[in-house]
């Protein structure tokens, strides 16, 4: 078990601490048994153990197998069939090591072995040391393949005899191994440590276990190594996965409780004169999702519990309108607001949005970025500090210590994942005396539920899924084969003839902009001389200068070129309402999220659009694109297809490596852990009660791996 002294989160406030419980004289699981050194012999094995992070018996029992082999029954030699993988138990009669005469350098160790049904020749390839220690009369368990003609090719052998059967036959574990410490050696070590599972502490109480229908932890640890059946294994794995995820949830939710409890937020309630007449004055009516988001935010601003919400919706779904409503609520209640974006371009875009949206209101706002002149900056900050200026829009420049709002009520953070935890703390410190501001995060990249739960605990989200009316859906088709491709080019010609414009997106070349650029250039030439001959083609790729890119883009947007052959550089910030068709070459190379982003570039005008994806009709990602235009659905599926490797690879997710749990597959267990963690923390937020304090062990296990850069949680 890991060290649970500080920085273990709860230790300082704990009335009954877990160290104390672990060392209590009357306690029957004895921690010191598990703390005993592993005791492997020889420098190579010691190094191997070190590489695996195994130092004590406890570490060893916590080193779970990554798979099991079902070796089934021990067969007798007379039962073996040619070509069969089998396990036999034999006695060695004689041993001989020789070089194979046919094949170069191959060393064979051949032993004559026998059981009560007869003799057999057992063969090892290239393991000359085997011949040195096998002795006549020795008993062995051999796993391998019977090749017929009384010859058995050994894959693995172990010492036979009484007591060894669990290790060598039936369902046997295969543990992650290292140089000097083979799976076989590990299996033997774990088998001999098994008798100490009773010294493992179960952090969950009997009442909880019964209600969850789970085995106790010692039994689960025993069974994850040496299950008797497949279902034994799965029950054990689920229990250990639960522990892992519960520790994670207790940690995340506990941090959040402490943060929320650190200081209250200003109560933003009452008078709605500005915001309600502003909503009336908008040239459109809010969609249902927008109304729901506005209502939730309004209610949460009226509480002194600091709001932390993540507003998710695609680019153009109308998040800014929702955010501005919140800012107006703050202003009309006598507070100020900030709107922070990760880049100067985005911040200026927000300034322009507010100029448009707030034109008829008395609300003052201003922009502050790194390129604001010193004089301008001073003046803006003075106005903000005096309370005369209501809303400040900007970049990271807003986080500077001399930005001192008089009565900050709400911060809106756009594209939250681009900011870090420390920046989050600086924001919180800008609240009025003794208070922290409410925070609304916005993102155009939906976070799948699994990730939201696993990485953030209970990330409170608001989703805008309905697009504002007027946006037409894009029809998506998979293009496979020469005939379909010819039709696709025909379709492009038709769209262009009808006044539309087309993107042709060239294949993604991982990590090589140069290759990508040359592929795009080749494709441009091929299309200009062939399938799209006669149309006006433009070219856009990452190797062009910004001036060249600008020129290519404006020619396309003005209609001077009708088809833009491009790499993925068009993913960001291209808005050409006349673009109605997009053809993506080698679409299988792109991730789902990326394809969805690309597709968002068309269908922005009144006429809708067509997206043509070149690839196999059966490719799951492409089929998903055909079936759904919902970024939220696609984000979930993306995670499912890419799996946990990707999920844990997402640095911002702050997700530790999981040993027993596997996400997104274990979503159900994750939800259970989230629910239980909330119940426990609801009654006992610092895990102080004797019944809960052992849970700190799980928290300590999970906390060690948390990434530092999460802003929302
Ligand atoms: P986001 O911030 O999500 O990218 P915006 O709030 O900037 O989206 O909205 C994109 C455009 O759609 C803006 O021009 C905005 O005025 C407009 N818009 C927002 N909500 C609606 C709506 N309910 N109906 C029609 N147009 C809307
Ligand atoms: Mg926006």
XYZ file of C-alpha atoms and ligand atoms in Angstrom:
741
model
C 0.000 0.000 0.000
C 1.164 3.508 -0.787
C 2.428 6.105 1.619
C -0.576 7.923 3.024
C 1.180 10.723 4.850
C 0.772 14.297 3.504
C 0.343 15.425 0.766
C -2.521 13.005 1.278
C -5.471 15.321 1.011
C -7.394 14.774 4.191
C -4.679 13.840 6.642
C -4.310 17.165 8.377
C -7.921 17.505 9.456
C -8.489 13.908 10.321
C -9.713 13.025 13.794
C -9.014 9.299 13.486
C -6.294 8.957 10.953
C -5.737 5.881 8.904
C -2.091 5.519 10.027
C -3.382 5.211 13.515
C -5.978 2.644 12.526
C -3.447 0.646 10.566
C -1.136 0.405 13.552
C -3.784 -0.247 16.173
C -2.785 -3.294 18.219
C -6.166 -4.955 17.999
C -6.373 -4.816 14.256
C -6.341 -8.183 12.546
C -5.203 -7.405 8.996
C -1.528 -6.760 9.633
C -0.133 -4.087 7.401
C 3.468 -4.985 8.322
C 3.072 -8.335 6.571
C 2.318 -6.505 3.345
C 5.122 -4.005 3.874
C 7.664 -6.845 4.029
C 10.165 -6.756 1.177
C 9.413 -8.777 -1.911
C 12.485 -10.955 -1.447
C 13.437 -11.779 -5.025
C 16.869 -13.277 -5.440
C 19.675 -12.055 -7.677
C 20.485 -8.639 -9.179
C 18.596 -9.262 -12.429
C 15.348 -10.183 -10.747
C 15.721 -7.299 -8.300
C 16.140 -4.897 -11.173
C 13.138 -6.374 -12.922
C 11.025 -5.942 -9.794
C 12.181 -2.357 -9.483
C 11.257 -1.679 -13.079
C 7.758 -2.927 -12.351
C 7.515 -0.815 -9.204
C 7.389 -3.890 -6.987
C 9.161 -3.542 -3.671
C 6.904 -5.122 -1.076
C 4.528 -8.058 -0.841
C 1.692 -5.514 -0.932
C 2.988 -4.123 -4.242
C 3.113 -7.639 -5.619
C -0.494 -8.401 -4.683
C -1.469 -5.111 -6.305
C 0.276 -6.094 -9.535
C -2.680 -7.426 -11.477
C -2.334 -9.908 -14.345
C -3.084 -8.505 -17.776
C -4.520 -11.807 -18.937
C -5.116 -15.396 -17.946
C -4.415 -18.631 -19.712
C -6.799 -21.495 -19.390
C -4.562 -24.517 -19.140
C -7.430 -26.717 -18.253
C -6.847 -30.214 -16.989
C -3.568 -32.035 -16.728
C -3.635 -34.742 -19.395
C -1.808 -38.009 -19.332
C 0.629 -38.693 -22.157
C -1.542 -41.400 -23.683
C -4.426 -38.923 -24.034
C -2.455 -36.399 -26.159
C -3.593 -35.778 -29.718
C -1.351 -34.531 -32.460
C -1.329 -30.720 -32.722
C -2.951 -30.244 -29.304
C -1.936 -27.527 -26.810
C -1.800 -29.265 -23.464
C -0.451 -29.497 -19.956
C 1.161 -32.675 -18.711
C 2.807 -33.672 -15.458
C 5.853 -35.866 -15.870
C 9.052 -37.215 -14.361
C 12.398 -36.570 -16.061
C 14.322 -39.699 -17.147
C 17.296 -38.241 -19.055
C 18.396 -34.955 -20.610
C 20.515 -34.067 -23.610
C 21.409 -30.720 -25.239
C 22.462 -30.622 -28.894
C 22.683 -28.454 -31.947
C 20.054 -29.079 -34.586
C 21.896 -30.359 -37.635
C 19.523 -28.962 -40.201
C 18.902 -25.436 -38.999
C 21.736 -23.064 -38.301
C 22.635 -22.476 -34.696
C 19.409 -23.790 -33.234
C 20.001 -25.358 -29.850
C 17.706 -28.139 -28.773
C 17.318 -29.456 -25.293
C 15.674 -32.841 -25.367
C 14.503 -34.666 -22.286
C 12.992 -38.073 -22.092
C 10.104 -37.779 -19.670
C 7.296 -40.081 -18.657
C 4.133 -40.399 -16.666
C 2.305 -43.560 -15.700
C 0.981 -43.976 -19.247
C 4.320 -43.965 -21.012
C 7.362 -41.987 -22.193
C 7.650 -38.879 -24.360
C 10.377 -36.680 -25.801
C 10.089 -33.096 -24.481
C 11.875 -30.439 -26.553
C 12.990 -26.916 -25.641
C 14.320 -24.554 -28.314
C 17.271 -22.254 -27.593
C 17.190 -22.563 -23.825
C 20.480 -24.388 -23.145
C 20.306 -23.551 -19.420
C 17.295 -25.803 -19.099
C 19.519 -28.767 -19.860
C 21.894 -27.744 -17.112
C 19.427 -27.905 -14.270
C 17.023 -30.657 -15.256
C 17.827 -33.812 -13.338
C 16.646 -37.365 -13.743
C 13.854 -38.100 -11.284
C 12.648 -34.480 -11.136
C 8.912 -33.863 -11.458
C 7.776 -31.201 -13.944
C 4.612 -29.642 -15.253
C 4.993 -28.920 -18.970
C 2.840 -26.632 -21.092
C 3.160 -26.737 -24.814
C 2.113 -28.506 -27.963
C 2.084 -32.204 -28.710
C 3.584 -32.433 -32.169
C 2.762 -36.117 -32.609
C 5.273 -38.974 -32.880
C 5.932 -38.874 -29.124
C 7.361 -35.333 -29.313
C 6.204 -32.481 -27.087
C 7.365 -28.914 -27.728
C 7.602 -27.094 -24.380
C 6.443 -23.499 -24.140
C 6.728 -23.228 -20.396
C 7.658 -25.588 -17.605
C 7.308 -25.443 -13.872
C 8.279 -27.557 -10.928
C 5.549 -30.105 -10.301
C 4.552 -31.865 -7.143
C 2.177 -31.284 -4.280
C 0.833 -27.740 -3.754
C 1.967 -26.374 -7.077
C -1.172 -27.167 -9.005
C -2.785 -23.702 -8.602
C 0.219 -22.071 -10.147
C 0.681 -24.421 -13.017
C -2.681 -25.684 -14.132
C -6.249 -24.504 -14.513
C -6.701 -20.778 -15.174
C -3.287 -19.249 -14.585
C -2.436 -15.527 -14.491
C 0.016 -13.861 -16.824
C 1.379 -10.733 -15.146
C 3.082 -7.807 -16.840
C 6.713 -8.916 -16.664
C 10.131 -7.344 -16.996
C 13.672 -8.381 -17.860
C 14.811 -10.739 -15.155
C 11.322 -11.334 -13.825
C 9.310 -13.619 -16.102
C 5.559 -14.181 -15.934
C 6.307 -17.623 -14.542
C 8.453 -16.254 -11.727
C 5.849 -13.586 -10.965
C 3.140 -16.209 -10.880
C 5.114 -18.219 -8.346
C 5.797 -15.135 -6.229
C 2.142 -14.131 -6.221
C 1.103 -17.694 -5.452
C 3.274 -17.750 -2.376
C 2.075 -14.272 -1.295
C -1.553 -15.362 -1.623
C -1.801 -16.507 1.936
C -1.347 -12.866 3.009
C -4.424 -11.464 1.227
C -6.129 -11.553 4.620
C -3.817 -8.757 5.683
C -5.225 -6.457 3.033
C -7.485 -3.773 4.459
C -10.921 -3.391 2.980
C -11.708 0.324 2.912
C -15.379 -0.336 2.261
C -17.670 -1.268 5.095
C -19.764 -4.447 5.127
C -23.025 -2.508 4.753
C -21.848 -0.844 1.540
C -20.504 -4.122 0.156
C -23.800 -5.853 0.737
C -25.738 -3.056 -0.902
C -23.382 -3.107 -3.904
C -23.346 -6.892 -4.048
C -19.574 -6.983 -4.200
C -16.961 -9.308 -2.700
C -14.590 -8.000 -0.050
C -11.299 -6.604 -1.254
C -9.008 -9.397 -0.021
C -11.158 -11.981 -1.803
C -11.213 -9.862 -4.940
C -7.432 -9.467 -4.933
C -7.030 -13.211 -4.523
C -9.437 -13.925 -7.358
C -8.045 -11.393 -9.797
C -4.797 -13.380 -9.696
C -6.178 -16.892 -9.334
C -9.823 -17.012 -10.392
C -11.491 -20.392 -10.446
C -13.819 -19.402 -13.244
C -14.147 -16.602 -15.740
C -17.038 -15.105 -13.826
C -14.965 -15.160 -10.606
C -12.473 -13.053 -12.423
C -15.005 -10.550 -13.713
C -16.646 -10.123 -10.288
C -13.221 -9.530 -8.734
C -12.168 -7.137 -11.463
C -15.355 -5.119 -11.071
C -14.822 -4.784 -7.350
C -11.237 -3.565 -7.834
C -12.314 -1.266 -10.654
C -14.913 0.160 -8.324
C -12.275 0.865 -5.669
C -10.089 2.584 -8.208
C -12.883 4.738 -9.569
C -14.277 5.471 -6.116
C -10.874 6.783 -5.030
C -10.793 8.988 -8.092
C -14.290 10.326 -7.516
C -13.714 10.957 -3.807
C -10.605 12.863 -4.722
C -12.181 14.971 -7.468
C -15.417 15.684 -5.628
C -13.607 16.307 -2.363
C -11.371 18.917 -3.979
C -14.370 20.543 -5.498
C -16.249 20.668 -2.193
C -13.273 22.269 -0.538
C -12.924 24.809 -3.319
C -16.595 25.725 -3.286
C -16.512 25.972 0.459
C -13.426 28.208 0.464
C -15.374 31.403 -0.226
C -18.929 32.240 -1.235
C -19.808 33.966 -4.485
C -21.763 37.193 -4.777
C -25.513 36.620 -4.924
C -26.735 37.899 -8.280
C -30.496 38.230 -7.999
C -33.358 40.647 -8.342
C -33.825 43.279 -11.040
C -33.996 41.894 -14.600
C -34.801 45.113 -16.414
C -31.760 45.197 -18.702
C -31.505 41.473 -19.471
C -35.179 40.852 -20.154
C -35.641 43.804 -22.502
C -32.365 42.799 -24.164
C -33.736 39.311 -24.904
C -36.900 40.955 -26.328
C -34.795 43.172 -28.565
C -32.826 40.343 -30.185
C -33.643 39.835 -33.872
C -34.305 36.145 -33.198
C -35.916 34.058 -30.509
C -33.720 31.865 -28.320
C -33.786 28.151 -29.020
C -35.084 25.772 -26.357
C -31.560 24.772 -25.356
C -30.534 28.410 -25.048
C -33.549 29.190 -22.864
C -32.783 26.193 -20.632
C -29.135 27.260 -20.306
C -30.113 30.859 -19.502
C -32.541 29.655 -16.822
C -30.028 27.356 -15.156
C -27.339 30.014 -15.127
C -29.726 32.660 -13.799
C -30.734 30.360 -10.943
C -27.148 29.451 -10.056
C -25.962 33.057 -10.104
C -28.630 33.791 -7.492
C -26.963 31.446 -5.008
C -23.848 32.102 -2.973
C -22.453 28.716 -3.979
C -19.977 29.616 -6.711
C -21.239 28.478 -10.092
C -18.898 26.346 -12.210
C -20.622 25.435 -15.415
C -19.392 24.223 -18.744
C -21.508 25.362 -21.679
C -20.980 23.056 -24.676
C -22.186 23.748 -28.191
C -20.791 23.844 -31.675
C -19.366 26.960 -33.229
C -22.346 29.110 -34.186
C -24.782 27.331 -31.882
C -25.349 30.524 -29.921
C -23.223 30.167 -26.782
C -22.125 33.781 -26.817
C -25.714 34.943 -26.538
C -26.182 32.805 -23.427
C -22.942 34.106 -21.924
C -23.888 37.714 -22.610
C -27.187 37.164 -20.833
C -25.264 36.008 -17.768
C -22.971 39.030 -17.940
C -25.988 41.330 -18.148
C -27.471 39.647 -15.077
C -24.275 40.428 -13.211
C -24.210 44.031 -14.408
C -27.836 44.805 -13.582
C -27.279 43.405 -10.090
C -24.473 45.915 -9.616
C -21.575 43.589 -10.408
C -19.007 43.390 -13.180
C -18.138 40.706 -15.688
C -15.106 39.418 -17.549
C -15.005 37.480 -20.805
C -11.722 35.710 -21.417
C -10.590 34.008 -24.645
C -7.346 32.134 -25.379
C -6.227 34.230 -28.377
C -6.304 37.868 -29.462
C -8.314 36.967 -32.554
C -10.998 35.295 -30.488
C -11.042 38.138 -27.983
C -11.525 40.689 -30.790
C -14.269 38.506 -32.241
C -15.999 38.625 -28.859
C -15.610 42.400 -28.793
C -17.350 42.625 -32.175
C -20.120 40.249 -31.019
C -20.735 42.401 -27.953
C -20.703 45.595 -30.038
C -23.482 44.045 -32.098
C -25.410 42.382 -29.283
C -25.227 45.208 -26.735
C -25.767 48.108 -29.150
C -29.090 49.165 -27.634
C -28.081 48.794 -23.966
C -26.412 51.225 -21.549
C -23.778 48.604 -20.645
C -20.112 49.615 -20.973
C -17.449 47.162 -22.144
C -13.862 47.288 -23.322
C -11.049 45.089 -24.665
C -7.752 44.313 -22.970
C -5.065 42.166 -24.612
C -1.310 41.924 -24.735
C -1.207 44.438 -27.565
C -3.290 47.094 -25.847
C -1.107 50.241 -25.551
C 0.161 51.120 -22.089
C -1.859 54.327 -21.898
C -5.039 52.627 -23.053
C -4.425 49.801 -20.641
C -3.992 52.143 -17.686
C -7.188 53.988 -18.541
C -9.200 50.780 -18.988
C -7.913 49.328 -15.728
C -8.710 52.530 -13.839
C -12.263 52.440 -15.121
C -12.578 48.758 -14.249
C -11.164 49.332 -10.785
C -13.488 52.254 -10.101
C -16.488 50.218 -11.207
C -17.339 52.581 -14.051
C -16.568 49.909 -16.673
C -18.947 46.950 -16.474
C -17.497 44.253 -18.738
C -13.890 43.587 -19.629
C -13.149 41.331 -22.590
C -9.652 39.995 -23.151
C -6.993 37.334 -23.249
C -4.687 36.022 -20.501
C -3.961 39.720 -19.966
C -7.076 39.703 -17.752
C -5.247 37.479 -15.274
C -2.504 40.027 -14.537
C -2.340 41.003 -10.876
C -3.097 44.675 -11.593
C -6.474 43.813 -13.117
C -8.544 44.645 -10.078
C -12.272 44.710 -10.717
C -14.319 46.528 -8.109
C -17.159 43.989 -7.883
C -16.508 41.013 -10.139
C -19.590 38.789 -10.260
C -19.112 36.501 -13.270
C -16.200 35.333 -15.395
C -16.872 33.726 -18.751
C -13.996 31.623 -20.056
C -14.110 30.627 -23.720
C -12.418 27.378 -24.808
C -11.710 26.469 -21.199
C -9.287 23.649 -21.996
C -6.727 26.190 -23.154
C -6.361 27.527 -19.632
C -4.775 25.872 -16.610
C -5.567 25.356 -12.968
C -3.302 28.089 -11.699
C -4.981 30.517 -14.072
C -8.266 29.378 -12.663
C -7.025 30.247 -9.181
C -6.001 33.704 -10.310
C -9.482 34.258 -11.686
C -11.064 33.170 -8.414
C -8.896 35.605 -6.486
C -10.339 38.551 -8.388
C -13.700 38.420 -6.624
C -14.816 41.132 -4.241
C -13.460 41.016 -0.648
C -13.797 37.482 0.728
C -15.726 36.176 -2.284
C -14.989 34.304 -5.477
C -16.742 35.064 -8.761
C -19.091 32.673 -10.535
C -17.461 31.036 -13.540
C -18.992 29.986 -16.848
C -16.791 27.992 -19.218
C -17.618 27.562 -22.874
C -16.355 25.033 -25.381
C -17.142 24.007 -28.940
C -15.731 20.522 -28.314
C -18.283 18.423 -26.479
C -16.825 16.346 -23.673
C -18.194 12.795 -23.663
C -19.976 11.832 -20.477
C -17.426 9.154 -19.580
C -14.624 11.666 -19.750
C -16.611 14.318 -17.904
C -17.222 11.915 -15.027
C -13.813 10.303 -14.952
C -11.707 13.403 -15.300
C -13.845 15.995 -13.575
C -16.019 14.095 -11.102
C -19.280 15.847 -11.622
C -18.579 18.410 -14.256
C -21.760 20.436 -14.487
C -22.559 20.848 -18.108
C -25.083 22.686 -20.207
C -25.509 21.655 -23.809
C -26.785 23.534 -26.811
C -27.594 20.860 -29.335
C -30.258 22.579 -31.434
C -28.726 24.794 -34.059
C -30.335 28.215 -34.560
C -33.033 27.966 -37.195
C -31.844 28.652 -40.704
C -28.899 26.222 -40.486
C -29.513 23.404 -42.980
C -28.248 19.925 -42.286
C -25.458 18.547 -44.444
C -26.142 15.286 -46.283
C -23.172 12.942 -45.961
C -22.283 10.100 -48.341
C -19.453 7.595 -48.428
C -17.724 7.399 -51.791
C -16.175 4.006 -52.575
C -14.952 2.815 -55.960
C -14.297 4.438 -59.309
C -17.924 4.820 -60.378
C -18.917 6.528 -57.139
C -15.898 8.802 -57.429
C -16.866 9.827 -60.943
C -20.356 10.622 -59.697
C -18.872 12.669 -56.850
C -16.920 14.843 -59.288
C -20.087 15.222 -61.329
C -21.878 16.393 -58.196
C -19.181 19.009 -57.585
C -19.667 20.316 -61.128
C -23.431 20.537 -60.583
C -23.046 22.480 -57.346
C -20.585 24.887 -58.930
C -22.892 25.326 -61.942
C -25.678 26.207 -59.488
C -23.506 28.910 -57.896
C -22.033 26.848 -55.070
C -18.427 26.292 -54.137
C -16.484 23.160 -53.213
C -13.711 22.058 -50.889
C -11.532 19.091 -51.749
C -9.667 18.036 -48.603
C -6.459 16.073 -49.177
C -5.297 13.134 -47.058
C -3.836 13.743 -43.687
C -0.118 13.015 -43.539
C 0.780 12.451 -39.928
C 3.447 14.842 -38.697
C 4.594 16.018 -42.103
C 3.363 19.329 -43.346
C 5.784 19.126 -46.275
C 4.438 15.792 -47.520
C 0.925 17.005 -46.968
C 1.594 20.145 -48.988
C 3.101 18.231 -51.882
C 0.215 15.766 -51.880
C -2.217 18.680 -52.033
C -0.270 20.251 -54.903
C -0.301 16.974 -56.830
C -4.011 16.526 -56.265
C -4.611 20.088 -57.402
C -2.761 19.398 -60.668
C -4.457 16.058 -61.184
C -7.932 17.546 -60.719
C -7.211 20.625 -62.872
C -6.074 18.447 -65.785
C -8.611 15.692 -65.264
C -11.835 15.239 -63.332
C -12.449 18.929 -62.663
C -10.950 20.330 -65.859
C -12.592 23.610 -66.846
C -13.457 24.704 -63.282
C -11.460 27.442 -61.535
C -9.334 25.723 -58.889
C -7.457 27.197 -55.945
C -4.835 25.639 -53.671
C -4.326 26.062 -49.925
C -1.790 24.351 -47.683
C 0.321 24.899 -44.608
C 3.580 25.514 -46.485
C 2.261 28.702 -48.094
C 3.061 32.109 -46.593
C 0.267 33.831 -44.682
C -0.117 36.290 -47.558
C -0.515 33.420 -50.029
C -3.022 31.703 -47.768
C -4.954 34.916 -47.334
C -5.032 35.402 -51.115
C -6.226 31.825 -51.713
C -8.948 32.204 -49.120
C -10.226 35.530 -50.350
C -10.237 34.342 -53.975
C -12.367 31.403 -52.862
C -14.668 33.471 -50.735
C -15.107 36.045 -53.562
C -15.884 33.277 -56.035
C -12.812 33.864 -58.215
C -11.970 30.238 -57.556
C -14.780 27.706 -57.352
C -12.998 24.706 -55.926
C -10.462 24.951 -53.116
C -8.057 22.018 -52.959
C -6.713 22.088 -49.462
C -5.106 20.354 -46.513
C -6.781 20.486 -43.113
C -5.767 24.132 -42.645
C -9.357 24.989 -43.533
C -10.461 23.470 -40.262
C -9.999 26.717 -38.423
C -11.954 29.871 -38.933
C -13.159 29.542 -42.506
C -16.612 30.939 -43.127
C -17.767 30.871 -46.727
C -21.579 30.637 -46.846
C -21.505 29.727 -50.559
C -19.508 26.558 -49.867
C -22.018 23.745 -50.341
C -19.930 20.680 -51.045
C -16.891 19.086 -49.465
C -15.027 16.037 -50.667
C -12.633 14.445 -48.167
C -9.973 12.152 -49.622
C -8.931 9.144 -47.547
C -11.456 10.100 -44.917
C -10.641 7.065 -42.781
C -7.384 8.707 -41.806
C -9.193 11.445 -39.934
C -10.605 11.241 -36.440
C -14.342 11.622 -35.988
C -14.032 14.943 -34.209
C -11.883 16.255 -37.027
C -14.269 15.075 -39.725
C -17.083 16.745 -37.867
C -15.120 20.003 -37.636
C -14.362 19.827 -41.353
C -17.963 19.199 -42.242
C -18.940 22.253 -40.204
C -17.268 24.384 -42.877
C -20.103 23.758 -45.334
C -23.852 24.191 -45.174
C -23.503 27.606 -43.555
C -25.708 29.241 -46.176
C -29.439 28.727 -46.730
C -28.995 25.886 -49.248
C -27.587 23.125 -47.000
C -24.684 21.043 -48.244
C -23.218 17.713 -49.255
C -20.236 16.028 -47.655
C -18.528 13.284 -49.686
C -16.242 11.010 -47.700
C -13.886 8.838 -49.730
C -13.324 5.490 -48.046
C -14.782 2.073 -47.320
C -18.566 1.799 -47.077
C -18.100 -0.248 -43.929
C -15.688 2.023 -42.034
C -17.403 2.681 -38.706
C -16.293 6.270 -38.445
C -17.591 7.102 -41.888
C -20.870 5.309 -41.271
C -21.244 7.329 -38.069
C -20.675 10.528 -40.037
C -23.357 9.444 -42.501
C -25.803 8.724 -39.718
C -25.285 11.606 -37.329
C -24.681 15.316 -37.524
C -24.695 15.658 -33.751
C -21.279 16.616 -32.376
C -22.223 15.180 -28.978
C -23.123 11.758 -30.353
C -19.964 11.742 -32.464
C -17.762 12.699 -29.508
C -19.085 9.729 -27.516
C -18.545 7.386 -30.397
C -15.084 8.773 -31.060
C -14.102 7.886 -27.522
C -15.579 4.417 -27.868
C -13.711 3.758 -31.110
C -10.419 5.116 -29.904
C -10.780 3.572 -26.478
C -9.073 4.149 -23.217
C -5.578 4.533 -24.620
C -6.680 7.790 -26.120
C -8.703 8.710 -23.124
C -5.837 8.382 -20.714
C -3.634 10.014 -23.292
C -5.660 13.186 -23.141
C -3.406 15.174 -20.901
C -6.012 17.709 -19.971
C -8.288 14.951 -18.776
C -6.073 14.428 -15.764
C -7.039 10.808 -15.709
C -4.640 8.497 -13.896
C -3.640 5.141 -15.348
C -6.235 2.617 -14.400
C -5.242 -0.915 -13.389
C -8.490 -2.815 -13.006
C -10.985 -0.434 -14.563
C -11.225 0.137 -18.259
C -12.927 3.173 -19.758
C -15.188 3.868 -21.520
C -16.273 0.216 -21.043
C -16.765 0.557 -17.297
C -19.011 3.612 -17.492
C -21.619 1.852 -15.366
C -19.138 1.227 -12.547
C -17.913 4.789 -12.912
C -21.443 6.102 -12.437
C -21.898 3.860 -9.410
C -18.638 5.145 -7.915
C -19.708 8.727 -8.577
C -23.029 8.135 -6.821
C -21.458 6.442 -3.814
C -18.778 9.143 -3.527
C -21.441 11.841 -3.478
C -23.380 10.024 -0.750
C -20.296 9.539 1.384
C -19.024 13.112 0.998
C -22.521 14.487 1.524
C -22.526 13.160 5.109
C -18.840 13.380 5.815
C -17.037 15.787 3.450
C -13.601 15.296 4.999
C -13.888 11.535 5.545
C -13.421 12.013 9.265
C -15.681 9.330 10.655
C -14.017 6.048 11.640
C -16.204 4.223 9.115
C -14.934 6.392 6.282
C -11.372 7.208 7.138
C -9.937 4.104 5.483
C -11.324 5.425 2.225
C -8.433 7.845 2.357
C -6.248 4.952 1.204
C -8.147 4.865 -2.077
C -7.934 8.631 -2.416
C -4.195 8.575 -1.798
C -3.807 5.953 -4.497
C -5.633 8.036 -7.060
C -4.362 11.500 -6.132
C -0.749 10.740 -6.887
C -1.358 10.626 -10.614
C -3.585 13.631 -11.159
C -2.416 16.019 -13.819
C -2.106 19.606 -12.662
C -3.793 21.363 -15.517
C -7.491 21.056 -15.160
C -9.431 24.234 -14.969
C -12.993 23.103 -14.524
C -12.865 20.517 -11.787
P -21.128 30.502 -30.630
O -20.634 31.444 -29.566
O -21.739 29.276 -30.054
O -20.110 30.199 -31.648
P -22.768 32.712 -31.333
O -23.427 32.998 -30.045
O -21.632 33.570 -31.723
O -22.321 31.202 -31.394
O -23.905 32.692 -32.451
C -23.612 32.546 -33.825
C -24.552 33.386 -34.622
O -25.875 32.904 -34.483
C -24.555 34.826 -34.162
O -24.630 35.652 -35.277
C -25.812 34.917 -33.312
O -26.329 36.224 -33.342
C -26.738 33.943 -34.008
N -27.714 33.333 -33.122
C -27.538 32.995 -31.826
N -28.644 32.443 -31.325
C -29.560 32.414 -32.323
C -30.931 31.977 -32.428
N -31.569 31.434 -31.388
N -31.543 32.110 -33.617
C -30.899 32.634 -34.666
N -29.637 33.096 -34.645
C -28.964 32.981 -33.484
Mg -18.147 31.591 -30.493
